[in-house]
Short mmCIF file of C-alpha atoms in Angstrom, two decimals:
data_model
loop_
_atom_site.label_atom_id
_atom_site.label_comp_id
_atom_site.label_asym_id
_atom_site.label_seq_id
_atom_site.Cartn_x
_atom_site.Cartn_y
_atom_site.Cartn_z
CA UNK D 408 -5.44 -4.41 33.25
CA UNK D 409 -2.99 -2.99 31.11
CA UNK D 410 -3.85 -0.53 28.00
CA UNK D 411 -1.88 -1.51 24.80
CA UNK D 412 -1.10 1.47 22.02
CA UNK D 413 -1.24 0.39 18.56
CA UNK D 414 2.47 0.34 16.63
CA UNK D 415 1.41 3.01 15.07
CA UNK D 416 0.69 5.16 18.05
CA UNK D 417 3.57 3.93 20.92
CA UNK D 418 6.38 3.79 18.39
CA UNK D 419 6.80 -0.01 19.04
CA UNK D 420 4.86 -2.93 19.91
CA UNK D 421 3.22 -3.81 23.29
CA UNK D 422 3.84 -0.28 24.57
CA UNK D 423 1.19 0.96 27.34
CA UNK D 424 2.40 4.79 27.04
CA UNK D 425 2.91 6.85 23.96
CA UNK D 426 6.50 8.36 24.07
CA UNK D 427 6.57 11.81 24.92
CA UNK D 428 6.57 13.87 21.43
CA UNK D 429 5.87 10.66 19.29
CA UNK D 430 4.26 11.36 16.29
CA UNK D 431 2.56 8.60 14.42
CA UNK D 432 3.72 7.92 10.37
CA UNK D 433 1.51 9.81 8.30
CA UNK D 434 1.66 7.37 5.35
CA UNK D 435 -0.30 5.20 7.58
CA UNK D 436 -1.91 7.18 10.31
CA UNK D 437 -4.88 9.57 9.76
CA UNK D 438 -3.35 9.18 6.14
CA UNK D 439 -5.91 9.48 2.78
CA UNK D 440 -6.83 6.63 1.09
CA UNK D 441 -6.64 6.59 -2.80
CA UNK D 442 -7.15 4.11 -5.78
CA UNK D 443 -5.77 2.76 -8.50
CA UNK D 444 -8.18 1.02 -11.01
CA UNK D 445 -7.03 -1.46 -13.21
CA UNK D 446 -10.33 -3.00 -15.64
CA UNK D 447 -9.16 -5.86 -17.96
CA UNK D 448 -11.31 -7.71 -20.82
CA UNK D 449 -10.10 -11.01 -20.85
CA UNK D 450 -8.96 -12.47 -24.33
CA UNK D 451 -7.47 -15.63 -23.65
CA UNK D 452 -4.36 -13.70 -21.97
CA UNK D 453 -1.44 -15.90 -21.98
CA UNK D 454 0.65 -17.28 -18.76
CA UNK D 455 3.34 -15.14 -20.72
CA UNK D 456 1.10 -11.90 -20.29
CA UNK D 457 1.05 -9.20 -17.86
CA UNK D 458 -1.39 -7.29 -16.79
CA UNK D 459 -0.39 -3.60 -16.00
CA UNK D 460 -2.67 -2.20 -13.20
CA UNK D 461 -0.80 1.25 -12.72
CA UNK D 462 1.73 3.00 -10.01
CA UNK D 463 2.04 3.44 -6.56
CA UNK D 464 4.21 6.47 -5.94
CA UNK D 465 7.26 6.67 -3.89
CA UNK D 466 6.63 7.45 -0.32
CA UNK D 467 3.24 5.44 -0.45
CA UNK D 468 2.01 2.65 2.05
CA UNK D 469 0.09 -0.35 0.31
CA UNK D 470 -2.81 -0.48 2.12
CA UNK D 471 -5.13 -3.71 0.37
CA UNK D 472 -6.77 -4.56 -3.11
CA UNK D 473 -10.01 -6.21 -4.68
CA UNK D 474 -10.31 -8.45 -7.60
CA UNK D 475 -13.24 -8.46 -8.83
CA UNK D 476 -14.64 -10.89 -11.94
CA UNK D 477 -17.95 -11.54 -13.62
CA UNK D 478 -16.12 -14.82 -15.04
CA UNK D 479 -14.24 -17.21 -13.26
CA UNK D 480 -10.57 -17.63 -14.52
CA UNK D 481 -11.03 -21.51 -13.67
CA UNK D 482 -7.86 -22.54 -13.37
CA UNK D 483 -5.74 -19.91 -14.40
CA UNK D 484 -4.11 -18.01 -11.41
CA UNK D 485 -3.33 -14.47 -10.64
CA UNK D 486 -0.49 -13.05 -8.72
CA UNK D 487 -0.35 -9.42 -8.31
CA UNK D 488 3.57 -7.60 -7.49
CA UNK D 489 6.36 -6.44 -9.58
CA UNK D 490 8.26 -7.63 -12.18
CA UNK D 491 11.09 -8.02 -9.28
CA UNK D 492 8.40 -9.74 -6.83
CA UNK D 493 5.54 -11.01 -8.38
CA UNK D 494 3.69 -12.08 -5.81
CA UNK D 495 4.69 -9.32 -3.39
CA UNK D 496 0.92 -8.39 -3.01
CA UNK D 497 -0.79 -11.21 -3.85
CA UNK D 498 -0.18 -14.85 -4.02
CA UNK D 499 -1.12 -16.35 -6.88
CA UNK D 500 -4.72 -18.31 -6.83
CA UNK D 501 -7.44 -18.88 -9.15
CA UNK D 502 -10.96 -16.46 -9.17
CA UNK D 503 -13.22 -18.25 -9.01
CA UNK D 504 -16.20 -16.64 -7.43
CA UNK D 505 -17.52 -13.90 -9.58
CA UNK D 506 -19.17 -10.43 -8.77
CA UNK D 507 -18.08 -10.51 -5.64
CA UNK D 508 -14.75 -8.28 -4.79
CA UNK D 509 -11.87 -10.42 -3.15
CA UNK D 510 -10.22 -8.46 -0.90
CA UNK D 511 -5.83 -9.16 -0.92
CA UNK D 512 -3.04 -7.82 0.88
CA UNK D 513 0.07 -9.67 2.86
CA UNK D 514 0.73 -9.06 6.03
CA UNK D 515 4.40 -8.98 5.66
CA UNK D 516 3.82 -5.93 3.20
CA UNK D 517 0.74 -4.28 5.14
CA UNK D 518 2.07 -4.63 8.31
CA UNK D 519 5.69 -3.50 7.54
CA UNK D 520 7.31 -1.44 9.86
CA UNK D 521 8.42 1.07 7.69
CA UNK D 522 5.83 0.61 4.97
CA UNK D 523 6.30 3.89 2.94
CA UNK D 524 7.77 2.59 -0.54
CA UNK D 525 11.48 4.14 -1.46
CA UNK D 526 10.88 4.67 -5.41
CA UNK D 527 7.86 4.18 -8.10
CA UNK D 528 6.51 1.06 -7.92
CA UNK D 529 4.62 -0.82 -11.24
CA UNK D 530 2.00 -2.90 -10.16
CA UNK D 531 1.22 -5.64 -12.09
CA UNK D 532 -1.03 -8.83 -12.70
CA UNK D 533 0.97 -11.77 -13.63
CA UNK D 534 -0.80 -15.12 -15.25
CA UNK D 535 -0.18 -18.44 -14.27
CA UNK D 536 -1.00 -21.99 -14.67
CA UNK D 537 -3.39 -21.56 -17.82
CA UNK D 538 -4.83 -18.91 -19.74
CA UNK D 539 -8.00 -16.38 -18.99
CA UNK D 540 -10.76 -17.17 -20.18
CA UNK D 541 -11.89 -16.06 -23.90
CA UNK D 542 -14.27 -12.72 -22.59
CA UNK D 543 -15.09 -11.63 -19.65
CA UNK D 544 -14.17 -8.15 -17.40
CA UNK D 545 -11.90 -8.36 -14.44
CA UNK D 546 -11.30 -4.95 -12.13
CA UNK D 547 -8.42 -4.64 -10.09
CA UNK D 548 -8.14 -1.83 -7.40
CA UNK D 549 -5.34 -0.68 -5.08
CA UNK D 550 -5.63 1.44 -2.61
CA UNK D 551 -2.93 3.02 -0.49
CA UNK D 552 -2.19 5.91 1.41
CA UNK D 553 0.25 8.79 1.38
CA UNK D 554 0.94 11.42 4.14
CA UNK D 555 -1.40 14.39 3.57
#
C-alpha cells in the first residue's frame, strides 16, 4: 500500500517520497493563523453598498471565513471578494440561519498552488438581490496565515 505526502509536503501531488531538501511553504505549512473581524449593524444597506471587512497583507494565504448573523438577510445575498472579484471568496447566497457561524472559502482560492497573495488585498462584502434587513448585527471573520 502506497503512502501519499500531502502537496504541501512532496512538492506535488500524489508523491510517495518527500524530495530530498524540500521545504514546505510557510504561508501555509506550520504557518500562524490570524483574524480579521469585520461587525456590521445592518440599516437597510443597499445592493449598491459595500461592506468593508479589512486587509489581507501581501504575502498572505486565505485560509477560510465565518458569517455569522442574529437576523436573517432573507433574501438579500452576500458575496465576499474584491472590488476586481467579488465573489473571489465567497459566492453570493442569502443568511439565513442565524447565530450560528457559516463557515466559506473556495477551493480554487484555498487550495491554490501558490496561494501567498502578490499585493494588499481589500476584502469586502458586496450586497445583492435586495437590501439587509432594517437592524440587526452581522460578524464577518477572515482568517489567514503568513509565514512566521
Amino acid at each position: 500500500m502506497a503512502n501519499y505526502y500531502s502537496t504541501e509536503l512532496g512538492g506535488s501531488a500524489n508523491q510517495t517520497a518527500i524530495p530530498t531538501g524540500r521545504k514546505p511553504n510557510g504561508t501555509v505549512y506550520n504557518a500562524r493563523l490570524k483574524r480579521l473581524r469585520g461587525t456590521f449593524t445592518f440599516n437597510t444597506q443597499t445592493t449598491s453598498d459595500t461592506l468593508q471587512v479589512g486587509t489581507i497583507p501581501s504575502g498572505a494565504t486565505f485560509a477560510f471565513g465565518a458569517i455569522t448573523t442574529d437576523t436573517s438577510t432573507s433574501t438579500a445575498t452576500l458575496a465576499v471578494g474584491t472590488s476586481a472579484s467579488t465573489a473571489k471568496y465567497k459566492a453570493a447566497g442569502a443568511v439565513t440561519t442565524t447565530d450560528v457561524p457559516q463557515l466559506f472559502g473556495k477551493q480554487a482560492v484555498v487550495g491554490a498552488a501558490d496561494p501567498g497573495l502578490s499585493a494588499d488585498e481589500t476584502v469586502i462584502v458586496t450586497i445583492g438581490t435586495a437590501s439587509l434587513p432594517a437592524s440587526g448585527t452581522m460578524t464577518v471573520d477572515l482568517y489567514y496565515s503568513i509565514a512566521n
